Amino acid sequence: MTSSPADRADLFADNRANWDDRAALHEASGYGIDELVADPARISPELAQDTERLGDLRELDVIHLQCHLGTDTVGLTRLGARRMVGVDLSGESVRRARGIARRCRAEIEYVEANVYDAREAVDGDFDLVYTSIGVLCWLPDVAAWARVIASLLRPGGRVLVRDDHPMSMTIDEDTSHGLRVTQPYFQREAPLTWDEASSYIEAADDAPEITHGVSHQWNHSIGEILTALLEAGLVLDSFEETPYAAWMPWPDLMVADGDRYRLAEEPDRMPLQFVLIAHRPEGDAGSA
């Protein structure tokens, strides 16, 4: 029997404390914030690669799940979103995101909530749910996540998901002997638990330390992700796997390629990210 997200309160509490610490470290270390503030037309490289997929957001209501410091939430307002909502588990992330939005003169509603509680925490329906990058690994149940997304969308509304490819999440951190699969590809009940005092960006010398290093993650196969969205009543519009990553998990095996990273040798050996778009059918009454 699979436990519900509510049964994992202690695990979520660990992740919340970890991301509260990361929020402080990330803002102190730059995170592209000053560039975003200085240039009112700027959007992040991560968001920029999907501008054609997103299309014209003018007159659309958009919600960004697991938004962290909201740098891409700001970017979505700059692409024209009429109403912009950001949701994150970490109260410190939300507090700092509000400050960044004020500096960018962006009108954004930020809500502190577990993504599984987003339907109850946020009023209204949306034309677009956006979620990207490195987000699904923090969720124990991808089927419940997909049902939340479907409940947030009005008929005809879309979801765009860009994330690290679950195959890349199976690779051992120790790559001294090459790429080795040591972690689960499929969703498991029990999480992978880590205790680390670092994050995925280089910390500034004066950045606050991560004192809550314990975090919990779950992998989800491509099949599980797609099936979850389909069983939630959504229709798949497009799906793409790419050999590029937004960060460098294996520095000794990877090289920079513009604003992205790829394997230095034979990059077509492994997908590092995927991006998908799905929609809720027109005329679908659905259920909250």
Coordinates of C-alpha atoms in Angstrom, one line a residue:
M1 CA 0.0 0.0 0.0
T2 CA 1.4 3.4 -1.0
S3 CA 1.4 6.0 1.8
S4 CA -0.1 9.5 1.1
P5 CA 1.9 12.7 1.0
A6 CA 0.4 13.6 4.4
D7 CA 2.1 10.5 5.9
R8 CA 5.5 12.0 5.0
A9 CA 5.4 15.1 7.2
D10 CA 8.8 14.6 8.7
L11 CA 10.4 14.1 5.3
F12 CA 8.8 17.3 4.0
A13 CA 9.9 19.1 7.1
D14 CA 13.5 18.1 6.5
N15 CA 13.3 19.2 2.8
R16 CA 11.7 22.5 3.9
A17 CA 14.5 23.3 6.3
N18 CA 17.1 22.3 3.7
W19 CA 15.6 24.6 1.1
D20 CA 15.2 27.5 3.6
D21 CA 19.0 27.2 4.0
R22 CA 19.5 26.9 0.3
A23 CA 17.4 30.0 -0.4
A24 CA 19.8 32.1 1.8
L25 CA 22.9 30.6 0.2
H26 CA 21.6 31.0 -3.4
E27 CA 20.6 34.7 -3.0
A28 CA 23.9 35.5 -1.3
S29 CA 25.8 33.7 -4.2
G30 CA 24.1 35.7 -7.0
Y31 CA 21.7 33.2 -8.7
G32 CA 21.4 35.7 -11.6
I33 CA 19.3 38.0 -9.5
D34 CA 21.3 41.2 -10.1
E35 CA 21.2 40.7 -13.8
L36 CA 17.4 40.1 -13.7
V37 CA 17.0 43.4 -11.7
A38 CA 19.3 45.4 -13.9
D39 CA 17.7 44.4 -17.2
P40 CA 13.8 44.5 -17.3
A41 CA 13.8 42.4 -20.4
R42 CA 16.0 39.6 -19.1
I43 CA 14.8 36.1 -18.6
S44 CA 16.9 33.2 -17.4
P45 CA 18.6 30.9 -19.9
E46 CA 16.5 28.0 -18.5
L47 CA 13.3 29.8 -19.3
A48 CA 14.6 31.2 -22.6
Q49 CA 14.9 27.8 -24.2
D50 CA 11.1 27.3 -23.9
T51 CA 9.8 30.7 -25.0
E52 CA 8.6 29.3 -28.3
R53 CA 6.9 26.4 -26.5
L54 CA 5.2 28.8 -24.1
G55 CA 4.1 31.1 -26.8
D56 CA 2.3 34.4 -26.1
L57 CA 1.3 34.5 -22.4
R58 CA -0.6 37.8 -22.6
E59 CA -4.1 37.6 -21.1
L60 CA -3.2 34.2 -19.6
D61 CA -3.2 33.2 -15.9
V62 CA 0.0 31.3 -15.0
I63 CA 1.1 29.3 -11.9
H64 CA 4.7 28.3 -11.3
L65 CA 4.9 25.3 -8.9
Q66 CA 8.1 24.8 -6.8
C67 CA 9.2 28.2 -7.8
H68 CA 12.1 28.6 -5.2
L69 CA 13.5 32.2 -5.4
G70 CA 11.1 33.0 -8.3
T71 CA 13.7 34.1 -10.9
D72 CA 11.7 32.2 -13.6
T73 CA 8.4 33.4 -12.1
V74 CA 9.6 36.9 -12.8
G75 CA 10.6 35.8 -16.3
L76 CA 7.0 34.5 -16.9
T77 CA 5.6 37.9 -16.0
R78 CA 8.0 39.4 -18.5
L79 CA 6.6 37.0 -21.2
G80 CA 3.2 38.7 -20.5
A81 CA 1.4 36.6 -17.9
R82 CA -1.8 38.4 -16.8
R83 CA -1.9 36.8 -13.4
M84 CA 1.3 35.2 -12.0
V85 CA 1.3 32.9 -9.0
G86 CA 4.4 31.2 -7.5
V87 CA 4.1 28.3 -5.0
D88 CA 6.9 26.9 -2.9
L89 CA 7.3 24.7 0.2
S90 CA 10.1 26.8 1.6
G91 CA 8.9 29.9 3.5
E92 CA 12.4 31.4 3.3
S93 CA 12.3 30.9 -0.5
V94 CA 8.9 32.6 -0.7
R95 CA 10.0 35.5 1.5
R96 CA 13.1 36.1 -0.6
A97 CA 11.1 35.7 -3.9
R98 CA 8.8 38.5 -2.8
G99 CA 11.8 40.8 -2.3
I100 CA 13.2 39.9 -5.7
A101 CA 9.9 40.5 -7.4
R102 CA 9.7 44.0 -5.7
R103 CA 13.2 44.8 -7.0
C104 CA 12.1 43.7 -10.5
R105 CA 8.8 45.6 -10.2
A106 CA 7.0 42.4 -11.0
E107 CA 3.4 41.8 -9.8
I108 CA 3.5 38.2 -8.5
E109 CA 1.4 36.4 -5.9
Y110 CA 3.6 34.1 -3.8
V111 CA 2.1 31.3 -1.7
E112 CA 4.0 29.1 0.8
A113 CA 2.5 25.6 0.4
N114 CA 3.5 22.0 -0.3
V115 CA 2.8 21.4 -4.0
Y116 CA 0.3 18.7 -3.0
D117 CA -1.7 21.4 -1.3
A118 CA -1.6 23.9 -4.1
R119 CA -5.2 23.4 -5.1
E120 CA -6.4 24.3 -1.6
A121 CA -3.9 27.1 -1.1
V122 CA -4.5 29.0 -4.4
D123 CA -7.8 30.5 -5.7
G124 CA -8.8 30.3 -9.3
D125 CA -7.9 28.2 -12.3
F126 CA -5.0 28.7 -14.7
D127 CA -4.2 28.6 -18.4
L128 CA -0.7 27.4 -17.7
V129 CA 1.1 25.4 -15.1
Y130 CA 4.9 25.8 -15.3
T131 CA 7.4 23.6 -13.5
S132 CA 11.2 23.4 -14.1
I133 CA 14.1 22.2 -13.4
G134 CA 15.1 19.7 -10.6
V135 CA 11.6 19.6 -9.1
L136 CA 10.1 16.1 -9.5
C137 CA 12.8 14.5 -7.5
W138 CA 11.5 16.2 -4.3
L139 CA 8.1 14.6 -4.7
P140 CA 7.3 11.1 -3.4
D141 CA 4.2 10.5 -5.5
V142 CA 4.1 11.6 -9.1
A143 CA 0.5 10.4 -9.6
A144 CA -0.8 12.7 -6.9
W145 CA 1.3 15.6 -8.3
A146 CA -0.3 15.1 -11.8
R147 CA -3.8 15.2 -10.2
V148 CA -3.0 18.5 -8.6
I149 CA -1.8 19.9 -11.9
A150 CA -5.0 18.8 -13.6
S151 CA -7.1 20.4 -10.8
L152 CA -5.3 23.7 -11.3
L153 CA -5.9 23.9 -15.1
R154 CA -9.0 25.3 -16.7
P155 CA -10.3 23.4 -19.8
G156 CA -7.8 24.0 -22.6
G157 CA -5.1 24.9 -20.1
R158 CA -1.6 23.6 -20.6
V159 CA 1.3 22.3 -18.4
L160 CA 4.9 22.6 -19.4
V161 CA 7.4 20.5 -17.4
R162 CA 11.1 20.6 -18.0
D163 CA 13.3 18.6 -15.6
D164 CA 16.4 16.5 -15.2
H165 CA 15.9 13.2 -17.0
P166 CA 15.3 10.3 -14.5
M167 CA 18.0 8.2 -16.3
S168 CA 20.6 10.8 -15.4
M169 CA 19.4 10.6 -11.8
T170 CA 20.5 6.9 -11.6
I171 CA 24.2 7.7 -12.1
D172 CA 26.6 7.3 -9.2
E173 CA 28.2 10.5 -8.0
D174 CA 31.6 8.8 -8.2
T175 CA 32.4 8.9 -11.9
S176 CA 36.1 8.0 -11.5
H177 CA 35.3 4.8 -13.4
G178 CA 32.8 6.3 -15.8
L179 CA 29.0 6.4 -15.7
R180 CA 27.6 3.7 -13.5
V181 CA 24.0 3.1 -12.7
T182 CA 23.6 2.7 -8.9
Q183 CA 20.4 4.5 -8.0
P184 CA 16.8 3.5 -8.7
Y185 CA 15.2 4.5 -11.9
F186 CA 11.6 3.8 -10.8
Q187 CA 9.7 5.4 -8.0
R188 CA 10.1 3.8 -4.7
E189 CA 8.2 4.2 -1.4
A190 CA 11.4 4.9 0.6
P191 CA 13.4 8.0 -0.4
L192 CA 17.0 8.4 -1.1
T193 CA 18.3 10.4 1.9
W194 CA 21.3 12.8 1.7
D195 CA 23.2 14.8 4.3
E196 CA 25.2 17.5 2.5
A197 CA 26.3 21.0 3.4
S198 CA 26.4 22.1 -0.2
S199 CA 24.0 23.0 -3.1
Y200 CA 24.1 22.8 -6.9
I201 CA 25.7 26.2 -7.3
E202 CA 29.1 27.5 -6.1
A203 CA 28.6 29.3 -2.8
A204 CA 30.0 32.8 -2.4
D205 CA 32.7 33.2 0.3
D206 CA 30.3 35.1 2.5
A207 CA 27.2 33.0 1.9
P208 CA 25.5 31.5 4.9
E209 CA 26.1 27.8 5.5
I210 CA 23.6 25.1 5.0
T211 CA 23.0 23.8 8.6
H212 CA 20.1 21.6 7.7
G213 CA 21.8 19.2 5.3
V214 CA 19.4 16.3 5.4
S215 CA 17.1 16.0 2.4
H216 CA 15.0 13.3 0.8
Q217 CA 14.5 12.5 -2.9
W218 CA 12.5 10.1 -5.1
N219 CA 13.1 9.3 -8.7
H220 CA 10.3 8.7 -11.2
S221 CA 10.6 7.0 -14.5
I222 CA 9.6 8.6 -17.8
G223 CA 6.8 6.1 -18.1
E224 CA 5.5 6.9 -14.6
I225 CA 5.5 10.6 -15.3
L226 CA 3.7 10.3 -18.6
T227 CA 1.2 7.8 -17.2
A228 CA 0.5 10.0 -14.2
L229 CA -0.5 12.9 -16.4
L230 CA -2.6 10.8 -18.8
E231 CA -4.4 9.1 -15.9
A232 CA -5.1 12.6 -14.5
G233 CA -7.1 13.3 -17.7
L234 CA -4.5 15.3 -19.5
V235 CA -3.6 15.0 -23.2
L236 CA 0.1 14.8 -24.2
D237 CA 1.0 17.3 -26.9
S238 CA 4.8 16.9 -27.1
F239 CA 7.7 15.2 -25.4
E240 CA 11.4 15.6 -26.0
E241 CA 14.6 14.3 -24.4
T242 CA 17.8 16.3 -24.7
P243 CA 21.5 15.6 -24.1
Y244 CA 21.9 19.0 -22.2
A245 CA 21.7 19.8 -18.5
A246 CA 21.3 23.1 -16.7
W247 CA 24.1 22.2 -14.2
M248 CA 27.2 20.0 -14.1
P249 CA 26.6 16.9 -11.9
W250 CA 29.8 15.1 -13.1
P251 CA 32.4 17.9 -13.6
D252 CA 35.1 15.5 -14.7
L253 CA 33.0 14.2 -17.5
M254 CA 31.1 17.3 -18.7
V255 CA 31.8 20.5 -20.6
A256 CA 30.0 23.8 -20.9
D257 CA 28.1 24.3 -24.2
G258 CA 26.8 27.9 -24.1
D259 CA 24.5 28.3 -21.1
R260 CA 24.1 24.5 -20.8
Y261 CA 26.3 21.5 -20.1
R262 CA 26.8 18.2 -21.9
L263 CA 28.9 15.1 -21.7
A264 CA 32.4 15.8 -23.1
E265 CA 32.5 12.5 -25.0
E266 CA 29.6 11.0 -27.0
P267 CA 26.9 13.2 -25.5
D268 CA 24.2 11.2 -27.3
R269 CA 24.8 8.4 -24.9
M270 CA 22.4 9.6 -22.3
P271 CA 19.4 12.1 -22.0
L272 CA 20.1 14.7 -19.4
Q273 CA 16.7 16.6 -19.5
F274 CA 13.2 16.1 -20.8
V275 CA 10.5 18.6 -21.7
L276 CA 6.8 17.9 -22.1
I277 CA 3.6 19.8 -22.8
A278 CA 0.2 18.5 -22.0
H279 CA -3.3 20.0 -21.9
R280 CA -6.6 19.6 -20.2
P281 CA -9.3 18.9 -22.9
E282 CA -11.8 21.5 -23.7
G283 CA -15.2 20.7 -22.3
D284 CA -13.7 18.7 -19.5
A285 CA -15.6 19.5 -16.3
G286 CA -13.0 17.7 -14.2
S287 CA -12.9 17.6 -10.5
A288 CA -11.0 19.5 -7.9

